[in-house]
Amino acid sequence: MLRCISRRHFLWALAAASVLGCARQFQPLDLAPTSTPTTPRRALKPLSDSPQVQGPTSLIPIVDFHTHLQKRITAEDLVRRMDEVLVTRMVLMPLYYGDTPRATNDGEGSDEQALAYARRYPERFIPFVGMQRPELVDYGIWHRPTSFARRLVRETDTKLRTGEFFGMGEFMLRFYPYTNKFGIVAPSDMDYPADSYLMRRFADLSARYKVPMVVHAEAEPPVTDAMIRLLEAHPDAILVWAHNCGRSSAQSIAAMLARFPNLHADLGGMVYSGSGVEHYGVYFPRRTPWMHLVVDEYGRLLPEMKNVFETYPDRFFTGTDIAHARVYERYVQHLPRWRFIFQQLSTDTARKIAYGNADRLFSLGGGGP
Ligand SMILES: [Zn+2]
């Protein structure tokens, strides 16, 4: 398997090298001119104005910044579960992947579904343009402007221009395959560089519309190097490097946050730990020498990460990372761990990570340049 991937990458690297050799001949993808009128992004009521924020940490509002939308979960079902655990808002990142003979995803979500939910519950759902699409599970597409790539960039531009979408994601770049106890089978070992041609076009859109782009990339050294090149080339793009910067070390995260003011991290799944847990808060689905955790087995913050949260309280988001329809059945059981994290932080930092940073990010920009 490894040999097969290496060979595929080698062939693509050859192809990419020849393409990059004539990179100047690339036509820009078909974006609308910056002078095209845009609809200002719809406004959300700041949660800092809600009476709930005056209460104890155990009751403060939460914006769930990292979830995935599937076809088989209704808006009402989601709202009911959110109400049960005082989650005020939820980002919906559509999971387009369907089931195949190899994969069980419980997916088939869509941008249109996310938009419909947000129109019904405008203060509860935050729709993103979904990037978990089967067409993007392909090394070559990140490097050359295929017709699908062109269409996706153009359609994303159009959707952001309407003022109804608040971000893009999740971009799956370095992803480890897994099979979990719920029968989910995610078989693709993905390894696409963050500074590819296509990622750079999405970074352009992020800067243009002031919307976050959520990126999943386990921080192996070459992955981090490519992410840094992307950040250097696009300082105005708003990068949310999921799962605590791909489970980077506290030291590395602090250094990157100091260097790149628009870099953020979500903590998607990072606070779940203990026996039987299959999530990013433990060494799941594999352990690498570059993988670092946020909590110990009891859910207590590791001192070095707590220090980073207190030093950079404006850069982190809460995220349950519920990724599949059948796992939403257990949504409410994930929230006590988050409340326990907030109790361990200073009040100001807890509020920012729970809802304040999301408030600020979603009020940026007006749907266009
Ligand atoms: Zn992820």
mmCIF file of C-alpha atoms in Angstrom, residues 12 40-41 53 71 115 122-123 135 149 160 168 185 191 195 207 223 227 235 259 280 336 338-339:
data_model
loop_
_atom_site.group_PDB
_atom_site.id
_atom_site.type_symbol
_atom_site.label_atom_id
_atom_site.label_comp_id
_atom_site.label_asym_id
_atom_site.label_seq_id
_atom_site.Cartn_x
_atom_site.Cartn_y
_atom_site.Cartn_z
ATOM 1 C CA TRP A 12 2.490 13.087 -9.680
ATOM 2 C CA PRO A 40 -22.884 41.845 2.622
ATOM 3 C CA ARG A 41 -22.677 38.761 4.777
ATOM 4 C CA VAL A 53 -22.778 34.911 29.247
ATOM 5 C CA LYS A 71 -27.914 14.041 4.714
ATOM 6 C CA LEU A 115 -27.904 26.668 3.592
ATOM 7 C CA PRO A 122 -30.334 31.655 11.148
ATOM 8 C CA GLU A 123 -29.070 32.202 14.687
ATOM 9 C CA GLU A 135 -13.273 14.513 -6.264
ATOM 10 C CA ALA A 149 -11.181 22.309 -9.784
ATOM 11 C CA LEU A 160 -19.286 33.310 -0.627
ATOM 12 C CA MET A 168 -14.826 26.791 3.802
ATOM 13 C CA VAL A 185 -14.705 3.132 7.460
ATOM 14 C CA ASP A 191 -1.329 13.361 1.692
ATOM 15 C CA ASP A 195 0.744 25.044 -0.655
ATOM 16 C CA ALA A 207 -8.583 36.683 2.120
ATOM 17 C CA VAL A 223 3.147 18.937 6.173
ATOM 18 C CA MET A 227 1.542 24.947 5.729
ATOM 19 C CA PRO A 235 -0.821 36.429 5.100
ATOM 20 C CA ARG A 259 4.605 34.560 13.539
ATOM 21 C CA TYR A 280 -7.992 12.976 18.020
ATOM 22 C CA PRO A 336 -19.206 17.592 29.566
ATOM 23 C CA TRP A 338 -15.738 20.772 26.962
ATOM 24 C CA ARG A 339 -17.315 22.285 30.068
#
